[in-house]
Coordinates of C-alpha atoms and ligand atoms in Angstrom, one line a residue:
X1 CA 0.0 0.0 0.0
X2 CA 1.2 3.5 -0.7
X3 CA 2.1 5.5 2.4
X4 CA 1.4 9.2 2.4
X5 CA 3.8 11.1 4.7
X6 CA 1.0 13.6 5.6
X7 CA -1.0 10.8 7.3
X8 CA 1.8 10.0 9.7
X9 CA 1.8 11.4 13.3
X10 CA 5.0 13.2 13.7
X11 CA 4.4 15.3 16.8
X12 CA 4.9 13.7 20.3
X13 CA 5.0 15.8 23.4
X14 CA 5.4 13.4 26.3
X15 CA 7.8 10.7 27.5
X16 CA 6.5 7.4 28.8
X17 CA 7.6 6.7 32.3
X18 CA 6.1 4.6 35.1
X19 CA 3.1 3.6 33.0
X20 CA 2.2 7.2 32.3
X21 CA 2.8 9.8 29.6
X22 CA 4.8 12.5 31.3
X23 CA 5.8 16.0 30.2
X24 CA 9.6 16.1 29.6
X25 CA 11.7 18.4 31.6
X26 CA 13.7 19.3 28.5
X27 CA 10.8 20.7 26.5
X28 CA 10.3 19.8 22.8
X29 CA 12.7 19.7 19.9
X30 CA 12.2 19.7 16.2
X31 CA 12.9 16.4 14.3
X32 CA 14.6 16.9 11.0
X33 CA 13.7 15.1 7.8
X34 CA 17.1 14.4 6.2
X35 CA 15.5 14.6 2.7
X36 CA 14.7 18.3 3.1
X37 CA 16.9 19.3 6.0
X38 CA 13.8 20.8 7.6
X39 CA 11.7 20.0 10.6
X40 CA 8.8 17.6 9.9
X41 CA 7.7 17.1 13.6
X42 CA 8.8 17.4 17.1
X43 CA 9.6 15.2 20.0
X44 CA 10.0 15.4 23.8
X45 CA 13.5 16.0 25.1
X46 CA 14.4 13.9 28.1
X47 CA 16.9 15.1 30.7
X48 CA 18.7 13.6 33.8
X49 CA 15.6 14.5 35.8
X50 CA 13.4 12.3 33.5
X51 CA 16.1 9.6 33.6
X52 CA 16.0 9.6 37.4
X53 CA 12.2 9.1 37.3
X54 CA 12.5 6.2 34.8
X55 CA 15.3 4.6 36.9
X56 CA 13.2 4.7 40.0
X57 CA 10.1 3.4 38.2
X58 CA 11.9 0.5 36.4
X59 CA 13.7 -0.5 39.6
X60 CA 10.5 -0.4 41.7
X61 CA 8.7 -2.4 39.0
X62 CA 11.4 -5.1 39.1
X63 CA 11.9 -5.3 42.9
X64 CA 8.4 -4.8 44.1
X65 CA 6.1 -5.3 41.1
X66 CA 4.5 -8.5 39.8
X67 CA 6.2 -8.6 36.3
X68 CA 9.3 -10.8 37.1
X69 CA 7.1 -13.3 38.9
X70 CA 4.3 -13.7 36.5
X71 CA 3.7 -17.0 34.8
X72 CA 5.9 -16.9 31.6
X73 CA 2.8 -17.4 29.4
X74 CA 1.2 -14.2 30.8
X75 CA 4.2 -12.2 29.8
X76 CA 4.2 -14.0 26.4
X77 CA 0.5 -13.1 26.0
X78 CA 1.3 -9.4 26.4
X79 CA 4.1 -9.7 23.8
X80 CA 1.6 -11.4 21.5
X81 CA -0.7 -8.4 21.9
X82 CA 2.1 -6.1 21.0
X83 CA 2.9 -8.3 17.9
X84 CA -0.8 -8.0 16.8
X85 CA -0.6 -4.2 17.2
X86 CA 2.6 -4.1 15.1
X87 CA 0.9 -5.9 12.3
X88 CA -2.1 -3.7 12.5
X89 CA -0.1 -0.4 12.4
X90 CA 2.6 -1.6 10.0
X91 CA 2.1 1.3 7.5
X92 CA 2.4 3.9 10.1
X93 CA 5.5 2.2 11.5
X94 CA 7.1 2.1 8.1
X95 CA 6.2 5.6 7.1
X96 CA 7.6 7.2 10.3
X97 CA 10.9 5.5 9.8
X98 CA 11.1 6.6 6.2
X99 CA 10.6 10.1 7.3
X100 CA 13.0 10.1 10.3
X101 CA 15.9 8.1 8.7
X102 CA 15.4 8.9 5.0
X103 CA 15.5 5.2 4.1
X104 CA 13.5 3.8 1.1
X105 CA 10.3 1.7 1.5
X106 CA 12.2 -1.5 0.6
X107 CA 14.8 -0.8 3.3
X108 CA 12.3 -0.1 6.0
X109 CA 10.1 -3.0 5.1
X110 CA 13.2 -5.2 5.7
X111 CA 13.7 -3.7 9.2
X112 CA 10.1 -4.1 10.1
X113 CA 10.0 -7.7 8.8
X114 CA 12.9 -8.6 11.1
X115 CA 11.2 -6.9 14.1
X116 CA 8.0 -9.0 13.4
X117 CA 10.0 -12.2 13.0
X118 CA 12.1 -11.6 16.1
X119 CA 9.0 -10.8 18.2
X120 CA 7.3 -14.0 17.0
X121 CA 10.3 -16.1 17.9
X122 CA 10.7 -14.4 21.3
X123 CA 7.1 -15.3 22.1
X124 CA 7.8 -18.9 21.3
X125 CA 10.9 -19.0 23.4
X126 CA 9.2 -17.2 26.3
X127 CA 6.5 -19.9 26.4
X128 CA 9.1 -22.7 26.8
X129 CA 9.9 -24.1 30.2
X130 CA 12.9 -22.3 31.5
X131 CA 13.9 -25.0 33.9
X132 CA 16.4 -27.7 32.9
X133 CA 16.8 -30.9 35.0
X134 CA 20.4 -32.0 35.8
X135 CA 20.9 -35.8 35.9
X136 CA 20.3 -37.6 39.3
X137 CA 23.6 -38.4 41.1
X138 CA 24.3 -41.1 43.7
X139 CA 27.4 -40.2 45.8
X140 CA 29.0 -42.8 48.1
X141 CA 29.4 -41.5 51.7
X142 CA 32.1 -42.3 54.3
X143 CA 29.6 -44.2 56.5
X144 CA 28.8 -46.6 53.7
X145 CA 25.5 -45.1 52.8
X146 CA 24.8 -43.4 49.4
X147 CA 23.5 -39.9 49.0
X148 CA 20.9 -39.3 46.4
X149 CA 21.0 -35.8 44.8
X150 CA 19.8 -33.9 41.8
X151 CA 19.6 -30.4 40.5
X152 CA 17.9 -27.9 38.2
X153 CA 19.1 -25.0 36.1
X154 CA 16.7 -22.1 36.4
X155 CA 16.6 -18.8 34.6
X156 CA 16.1 -15.6 36.5
X157 CA 15.4 -12.3 34.7
X158 CA 18.6 -10.2 34.9
X159 CA 16.8 -7.2 36.3
X160 CA 16.5 -3.6 35.1
X161 CA 17.8 -3.2 31.5
X162 CA 18.8 0.0 29.8
X163 CA 18.5 -0.2 26.0
X164 CA 20.4 2.5 24.2
X165 CA 19.9 2.6 20.4
X166 CA 21.4 4.3 17.4
X167 CA 19.7 6.4 14.7
X168 CA 19.8 3.9 11.8
X169 CA 17.4 1.3 13.2
X170 CA 15.8 2.6 16.4
X171 CA 12.5 0.8 15.9
X172 CA 14.0 -2.6 15.2
X173 CA 16.7 -2.4 17.8
X174 CA 14.4 -1.2 20.6
X175 CA 12.2 -4.2 19.8
X176 CA 15.0 -6.8 19.6
X177 CA 16.2 -5.6 23.0
X178 CA 13.0 -4.7 24.9
X179 CA 10.8 -7.6 23.7
X180 CA 13.1 -10.4 24.9
X181 CA 14.0 -8.4 28.0
X182 CA 10.4 -8.0 29.0
X183 CA 9.4 -11.5 28.0
X184 CA 12.2 -12.8 30.3
X185 CA 10.7 -10.8 33.2
X186 CA 13.0 -7.7 33.1
X187 CA 12.0 -4.1 33.2
X188 CA 13.3 -1.8 30.5
X189 CA 14.3 1.8 29.9
X190 CA 14.8 2.7 26.2
X191 CA 16.8 5.6 25.1
X192 CA 16.7 6.3 21.4
X193 CA 19.1 8.5 19.3
X194 CA 18.2 12.2 19.5
X195 CA 18.1 12.1 15.6
X196 CA 15.3 9.6 15.5
X197 CA 13.2 9.8 18.7
X198 CA 9.8 9.5 17.1
X199 CA 9.9 5.9 16.2
X200 CA 10.6 4.9 19.8
X201 CA 7.8 7.3 21.0
X202 CA 5.4 5.4 18.6
X203 CA 6.6 2.2 20.2
X204 CA 5.8 3.7 23.7
X205 CA 2.4 4.6 22.5
X206 CA 1.8 1.0 21.4
X207 CA 3.2 -0.5 24.6
X208 CA 1.1 1.9 26.7
X209 CA -2.0 0.0 25.3
X210 CA -0.8 -3.4 26.6
X211 CA -1.7 -2.5 30.2
X212 CA 1.6 -3.6 31.6
X213 CA 2.4 -3.0 35.3
X214 CA 3.8 0.6 35.7
X215 CA 7.5 0.9 35.2
X216 CA 8.0 -2.3 33.2
X217 CA 8.6 -0.3 30.0
X218 CA 9.8 3.3 29.9
X219 CA 11.1 5.6 27.2
X220 CA 13.4 8.5 27.9
X221 CA 14.7 10.5 25.0
X222 CA 17.7 12.8 25.2
X223 CA 21.4 12.9 24.5
X224 CA 24.7 11.8 25.8
X225 CA 24.0 12.8 29.4
X226 CA 20.9 10.5 29.6
X227 CA 23.0 7.7 28.0
X228 CA 25.8 8.2 30.5
X229 CA 23.3 8.2 33.4
X230 CA 21.8 4.9 32.2
X231 CA 25.2 3.4 31.5
X232 CA 26.6 4.2 35.0
X233 CA 23.6 4.1 37.4
X234 CA 23.7 1.3 40.0
X235 CA 20.0 0.7 39.6
X236 CA 20.6 -0.7 36.1
X237 CA 21.6 -4.4 36.0
X238 CA 22.4 -4.6 32.3
X239 CA 23.0 -2.1 29.4
X240 CA 22.3 -3.4 26.0
X241 CA 23.8 -0.8 23.6
X242 CA 23.9 -0.6 19.8
X243 CA 26.0 2.2 18.3
X244 CA 29.6 3.1 17.4
X245 CA 32.6 1.3 18.9
X246 CA 33.8 4.6 20.4
X247 CA 30.6 5.0 22.4
X248 CA 30.5 1.3 23.2
X249 CA 33.9 1.7 24.8
X250 CA 32.5 4.6 26.9
X251 CA 29.6 2.4 27.9
X252 CA 32.0 -0.3 29.2
X253 CA 33.8 2.3 31.3
X254 CA 30.5 3.7 32.6
X255 CA 29.3 0.2 33.6
X256 CA 32.6 -0.9 35.1
X257 CA 32.3 0.6 38.6
X258 CA 29.1 -1.3 39.2
X259 CA 30.1 -4.4 37.2
X260 CA 26.8 -4.4 35.3
X261 CA 26.4 -6.7 32.4
X262 CA 27.2 -5.0 29.1
X263 CA 25.9 -6.2 25.7
X264 CA 27.4 -4.3 22.8
X265 CA 26.4 -4.3 19.2
X266 CA 28.9 -2.0 17.5
X267 CA 30.3 -0.9 14.1
X268 CA 32.1 -2.7 11.4
X269 CA 34.2 -2.6 8.3
X270 CA 33.0 -5.8 6.8
X271 CA 34.7 -7.6 3.9
X272 CA 33.1 -8.9 0.7
X273 CA 35.5 -11.3 -0.9
X274 CA 34.9 -11.7 -4.7
X275 CA 36.8 -14.7 -6.0
X276 CA 38.0 -15.1 -9.6
X277 CA 35.2 -17.5 -10.4
X278 CA 32.4 -15.3 -9.0
X279 CA 29.2 -14.7 -10.9
X280 CA 29.9 -11.1 -11.8
X281 CA 26.3 -9.9 -11.8
X282 CA 25.9 -11.4 -8.3
X283 CA 29.1 -9.9 -7.1
X284 CA 28.2 -6.4 -8.4
X285 CA 24.7 -6.7 -6.8
X286 CA 26.2 -7.7 -3.5
X287 CA 28.8 -4.9 -3.7
X288 CA 26.1 -2.3 -4.4
X289 CA 24.1 -3.6 -1.4
X290 CA 27.3 -3.6 0.6
X291 CA 27.9 0.1 0.6
X292 CA 24.9 1.9 -1.0
X293 CA 22.0 0.2 1.0
X294 CA 20.7 2.8 3.5
X295 CA 23.3 5.2 2.0
X296 CA 26.0 3.1 3.7
X297 CA 24.3 3.6 7.1
X298 CA 24.3 0.0 8.2
X299 CA 26.5 -1.7 10.7
X300 CA 27.3 -5.0 8.9
X301 CA 27.4 -3.6 5.3
X302 CA 30.3 -5.0 3.4
X303 CA 32.1 -1.8 2.5
X304 CA 35.5 -3.4 2.0
X305 CA 35.4 -5.1 -1.5
X306 CA 38.3 -7.6 -1.5
X307 CA 38.5 -8.6 -5.2
X308 CA 40.8 -11.2 -7.0
X309 CA 43.2 -9.1 -9.1
X310 CA 42.4 -11.3 -12.2
X311 CA 38.8 -10.0 -12.3
X312 CA 39.2 -6.7 -10.5
X313 CA 39.2 -4.4 -13.6
X314 CA 36.0 -6.1 -14.9
X315 CA 34.4 -6.0 -11.5
X316 CA 35.1 -2.3 -11.0
X317 CA 33.9 -1.4 -14.5
X318 CA 30.6 -3.3 -14.0
X319 CA 30.1 -1.9 -10.6
X320 CA 30.6 1.7 -11.9
X321 CA 27.9 0.9 -14.6
X322 CA 25.6 -0.4 -11.8
X323 CA 26.2 2.8 -9.7
X324 CA 25.3 5.0 -12.7
X325 CA 21.9 3.4 -12.9
X326 CA 20.9 4.1 -9.3
X327 CA 18.4 6.9 -8.5
X328 CA 19.3 9.0 -5.5
X329 CA 16.6 11.1 -4.0
X330 CA 13.4 11.2 -2.0
X331 CA 12.8 7.7 -0.5
X332 CA 9.0 8.2 -0.9
X333 CA 9.5 8.1 -4.8
X334 CA 9.2 4.4 -5.7
X335 CA 12.2 4.2 -8.0
X336 CA 14.6 5.8 -5.5
X337 CA 17.4 3.4 -4.6
X338 CA 19.3 5.5 -2.1
X339 CA 18.1 8.3 0.2
X340 CA 20.2 10.9 2.2
X341 CA 22.6 10.6 5.1
X342 CA 21.1 11.5 8.5
X343 CA 22.6 15.0 9.0
X344 CA 25.0 17.5 7.4
X345 CA 27.7 16.4 9.8
X346 CA 27.5 12.9 8.3
X347 CA 28.1 14.4 4.8
X348 CA 31.1 16.3 6.2
X349 CA 32.5 13.1 7.7
X350 CA 32.1 11.3 4.4
X351 CA 33.8 14.1 2.5
X352 CA 36.7 14.0 5.0
X353 CA 37.0 10.2 4.3
X354 CA 37.1 11.0 0.5
X355 CA 39.8 13.5 1.0
X356 CA 42.0 11.2 3.2
X357 CA 41.5 8.3 0.7
X358 CA 42.8 10.6 -2.1
X359 CA 45.7 11.7 0.1
X360 CA 46.5 8.1 0.7
X361 CA 46.8 7.4 -3.1
X362 CA 43.5 5.5 -3.7
X363 CA 41.8 5.9 -7.1
X364 CA 38.4 7.6 -7.0
X365 CA 36.5 5.9 -9.8
X366 CA 32.9 7.1 -9.0
X367 CA 31.2 9.8 -7.0
X368 CA 33.1 11.5 -4.2
X369 CA 30.8 14.5 -3.5
X370 CA 27.3 15.8 -2.8
X371 CA 25.1 15.5 -5.9
X372 CA 24.8 18.9 -7.6
X373 CA 21.2 18.3 -8.7
X374 CA 19.9 17.8 -5.1
X375 CA 19.8 21.2 -3.6
X376 CA 18.4 20.4 -0.2
X377 CA 18.8 17.6 2.3
X378 CA 21.9 15.6 3.2
X379 CA 22.7 13.6 0.1
X380 CA 26.0 12.1 -0.9
X381 CA 26.9 10.3 -4.2
X382 CA 27.6 6.6 -4.0
X383 CA 31.4 6.7 -4.1
X384 CA 33.9 4.0 -5.2
X385 CA 37.6 3.9 -4.7
X386 CA 39.9 1.3 -6.3
X387 CA 43.5 0.5 -5.2
X388 CA 42.7 1.0 -1.6
X389 CA 45.4 -0.1 0.9
X390 CA 43.8 -2.3 3.5
X391 CA 45.9 -0.6 6.2
X392 CA 44.8 2.9 5.1
X393 CA 42.2 5.1 6.8
X394 CA 39.5 4.0 4.3
X395 CA 40.5 0.3 4.6
X396 CA 40.2 0.3 8.4
X397 CA 37.6 2.8 9.6
X398 CA 33.9 2.8 9.4
X399 CA 32.5 5.6 7.2
X400 CA 28.8 5.1 7.8
X401 CA 28.3 6.8 4.4
X402 CA 28.1 5.4 0.9
X403 CA 31.8 4.7 0.2
X404 CA 33.1 1.3 -1.2
X405 CA 36.8 0.5 -1.0
X406 CA 38.2 -2.0 -3.6
X407 CA 41.3 -3.9 -2.4
X408 CA 43.0 -6.4 -4.7
X409 CA 44.2 -9.9 -3.8
X410 CA 46.2 -12.7 -5.5
X411 CA 45.3 -15.9 -3.5
X412 CA 42.5 -17.2 -1.3
X413 CA 44.9 -17.1 1.7
X414 CA 45.6 -13.4 1.1
X415 CA 41.9 -12.7 0.8
X416 CA 41.2 -14.3 4.2
X417 CA 44.2 -12.5 5.7
X418 CA 43.0 -9.1 4.4
X419 CA 39.5 -9.8 5.6
X420 CA 40.8 -10.5 9.1
X421 CA 43.2 -7.6 9.1
X422 CA 40.6 -5.3 10.8
X423 CA 39.8 -4.4 14.4
X424 CA 36.2 -5.1 13.6
X425 CA 34.5 -8.5 13.0
X426 CA 30.8 -8.0 12.3
X427 CA 29.6 -9.1 8.8
X428 CA 31.1 -10.4 5.6
X429 CA 30.4 -12.1 2.3
X430 CA 32.1 -14.4 -0.2
X431 CA 31.0 -14.7 -3.9
X432 CA 32.3 -17.8 -5.7
X433 CA 31.0 -20.6 -7.8
X434 CA 33.2 -23.0 -5.9
X435 CA 31.0 -23.4 -2.8
X436 CA 33.3 -25.8 -1.0
X437 CA 36.2 -23.4 -1.2
X438 CA 34.0 -20.5 -0.2
X439 CA 32.7 -22.4 2.8
X440 CA 36.3 -23.2 3.9
X441 CA 37.2 -19.6 3.6
X442 CA 34.0 -18.5 5.5
X443 CA 35.0 -20.7 8.4
X444 CA 38.4 -18.8 8.6
X445 CA 37.0 -15.3 8.4
X446 CA 36.6 -13.9 12.0
X447 CA 33.2 -12.2 11.9
X448 CA 29.9 -12.8 13.6
X449 CA 28.0 -13.2 10.4
X450 CA 29.2 -14.2 6.9
X451 CA 27.3 -15.2 3.8
X452 CA 28.3 -17.2 0.8
X453 CA 26.7 -15.9 -2.5
X454 CA 24.1 -13.7 -0.8
X455 CA 22.5 -13.8 2.6
X456 CA 18.9 -14.2 1.9
X457 CA 18.9 -18.0 1.8
X458 CA 19.1 -18.4 5.5
X459 CA 17.1 -15.6 6.9
X460 CA 16.4 -17.4 10.1
X461 CA 15.0 -16.1 13.4
X462 CA 17.7 -18.0 15.3
X463 CA 20.6 -16.6 13.2
X464 CA 22.7 -15.0 15.9
X465 CA 23.8 -11.4 15.2
X466 CA 26.8 -9.8 16.8
X467 CA 30.5 -9.2 16.4
X468 CA 34.1 -10.1 17.2
X469 CA 36.7 -7.6 18.4
X470 CA 35.6 -4.0 18.3
X471 CA 32.3 -5.0 16.8
X472 CA 30.9 -5.9 20.2
X473 CA 30.1 -8.4 22.9
X474 CA 27.2 -10.8 23.0
X475 CA 24.6 -11.8 20.5
X476 CA 21.2 -10.5 19.5
X477 CA 18.2 -12.3 17.9
X478 CA 16.3 -15.6 18.5
X479 CA 17.4 -17.9 21.3
X480 CA 20.8 -16.3 21.5
X481 CA 19.4 -12.8 22.1
X482 CA 16.7 -14.1 24.5
X483 CA 19.4 -15.9 26.7
X484 CA 21.2 -12.5 27.2
X485 CA 18.4 -11.3 29.5
X486 CA 18.6 -14.1 32.1
X487 CA 20.9 -15.0 34.9
X488 CA 21.5 -18.7 35.2
X489 CA 20.9 -20.2 38.6
X490 CA 21.8 -23.7 39.7
X491 CA 19.7 -25.3 42.5
X492 CA 20.9 -28.6 43.9
X493 CA 19.1 -30.8 46.3
X494 CA 19.6 -34.0 48.3
X495 CA 17.0 -36.6 49.1
X496 CA 17.5 -36.9 52.9
Ligands
NAD501 P1 26.4 6.5 18.4 O1 27.3 5.6 19.1 O2 26.8 7.9 18.1 O3 25.1 6.7 19.4 C1 24.3 5.6 19.8 C2 23.5 5.9 21.0 O4 24.4 6.2 22.1 C3 22.6 7.2 20.9 O5 21.4 6.9 21.5 C4 23.4 8.2 21.6 O6 22.6 9.3 22.1 C5 24.0 7.4 22.7 N1 25.3 8.0 23.2 C6 26.2 8.8 22.5 N2 27.3 9.0 23.3 C7 27.1 8.4 24.5 C8 27.9 8.2 25.7 N3 29.1 8.7 25.8 N4 27.3 7.4 26.7 C9 26.1 6.8 26.6 N5 25.3 7.0 25.5 C10 25.8 7.7 24.4 O7 25.8 5.8 17.1 P2 25.0 6.3 15.9 O8 25.8 7.3 15.2 O9 23.6 6.7 16.4 O10 24.8 5.0 15.0 C11 25.8 4.5 14.1 C12 26.6 3.5 14.8 O11 25.9 2.4 15.3 C13 27.6 2.9 13.7 O12 28.9 2.7 14.3 C14 27.0 1.5 13.4 O13 27.8 0.5 12.9 C15 26.4 1.1 14.8 N6 25.3 0.1 14.7 C16 25.6 -1.1 15.0 C17 24.6 -2.1 14.9 C18 24.9 -3.6 15.3 O14 23.9 -4.3 15.5 N7 26.1 -4.0 15.5 C19 23.4 -1.8 14.3 C20 23.2 -0.5 14.0 C21 24.1 0.5 14.1

């Protein structure tokens, strides 16, 4: 169905704390549409005062409220109600994200589909018995008798969870954190990015209709100060953070004095290995997805294109032809492939990457600047560099803008070595007609996710998502993500 941006609610005035909509102490702030660079709505601004209220409410709801002790099916029933609402209000959810992030319909549909799939799977997991029996043991005693014993492994909700999310997937990430956390019996405070607060306010509106006990789910918008408060406050038992590696590092430091659990989903510089025997059309399609999708604003996009030197020239030429055919512009126009970056500062950062790549001697083969024909908004041309040194700034650092870096290789061993020569380890891909060799290589690449010949074949709810190295700690999605929100308790007993 066509979505009309005019039909979408884009003005929210209250935060959601302790089961009530509350006036924020920071007033209201315009929310900018990155396509026009102008305000399209406004959102409440949370401050430390609001964070304090949310912390007190979430702690109280966990320590004194019924939620952690409810029958697991009762919590799952509430999540089912939420799933039904998501399905009902899908168009609104999609439209608001398109406006806030400047992503195309196809890109947002994908994010919403994952949110639905993950919520469905979490509900199934939440209904399963959380108690595991340990085998019975008979232990000989000094007096000649035998002691009969057994045990169980039980799961306890971890406690009060702070969910801090980035601008490029606030809806999805709030859901893949808050839904398993709540289903496990935790209470939650969500803090979205100040660039994209509205989608999390819409989430609050929908959760408010579930009639949860007060304090189980809270949303406090705001900036770094609110994030730091949640990261460091002793009333928080776990911080689940998605964002840049630099802020992830800060979160660890904030959490260290109280030794709270930290779950980090961070950035990447993921490799796409194109072998000499690759289907070239498939390789070019994967490469375009790898750095143009969401205007390069995706954590696990494969922005390092590691290409066999025997086919590199052909690959680059075909890729340039592919880039020429892409329409850049308003994501609400159906033939648009790529929208804008989130803010002007992101364009400036991308420009600085272009300049440094040129200074480092890489060859600019396509793009490299803001498009002259788009006079407003924060657009940047899809940009391709060839002859990039893997050790260079562009070879190592996350741009979060639409720049692809082509790096040549001469053997499979070298391709794997280059892929692994990164502080990150989030995503990756290999394109080859020799599936056995590609699989052997995939096993050696040190990233949390890697696909062979395209990722869509195994789009599974239990496909764990997370990274090695500076890409993070812990895993999200399915049974792996659900397990993050529980403490494991062993209870042993003797039959005396
Ligand atoms: P960011 O790290 O700048 O901000 C993320 C969140 O942290 C925001 O809510 C922000 O307000 C808050 N924050 C900022 N400084 C803070 C501090 N010192 N203490 C506590 N909170 C603080 O990230 P961004 O620019 O919004 O998003 C882009 C980044 O997110 C990229 O690096 C991208 O790779 C990463 N990301 C990772 C995943 C993943 O699943 N691994 C998914 C999406 C995005």
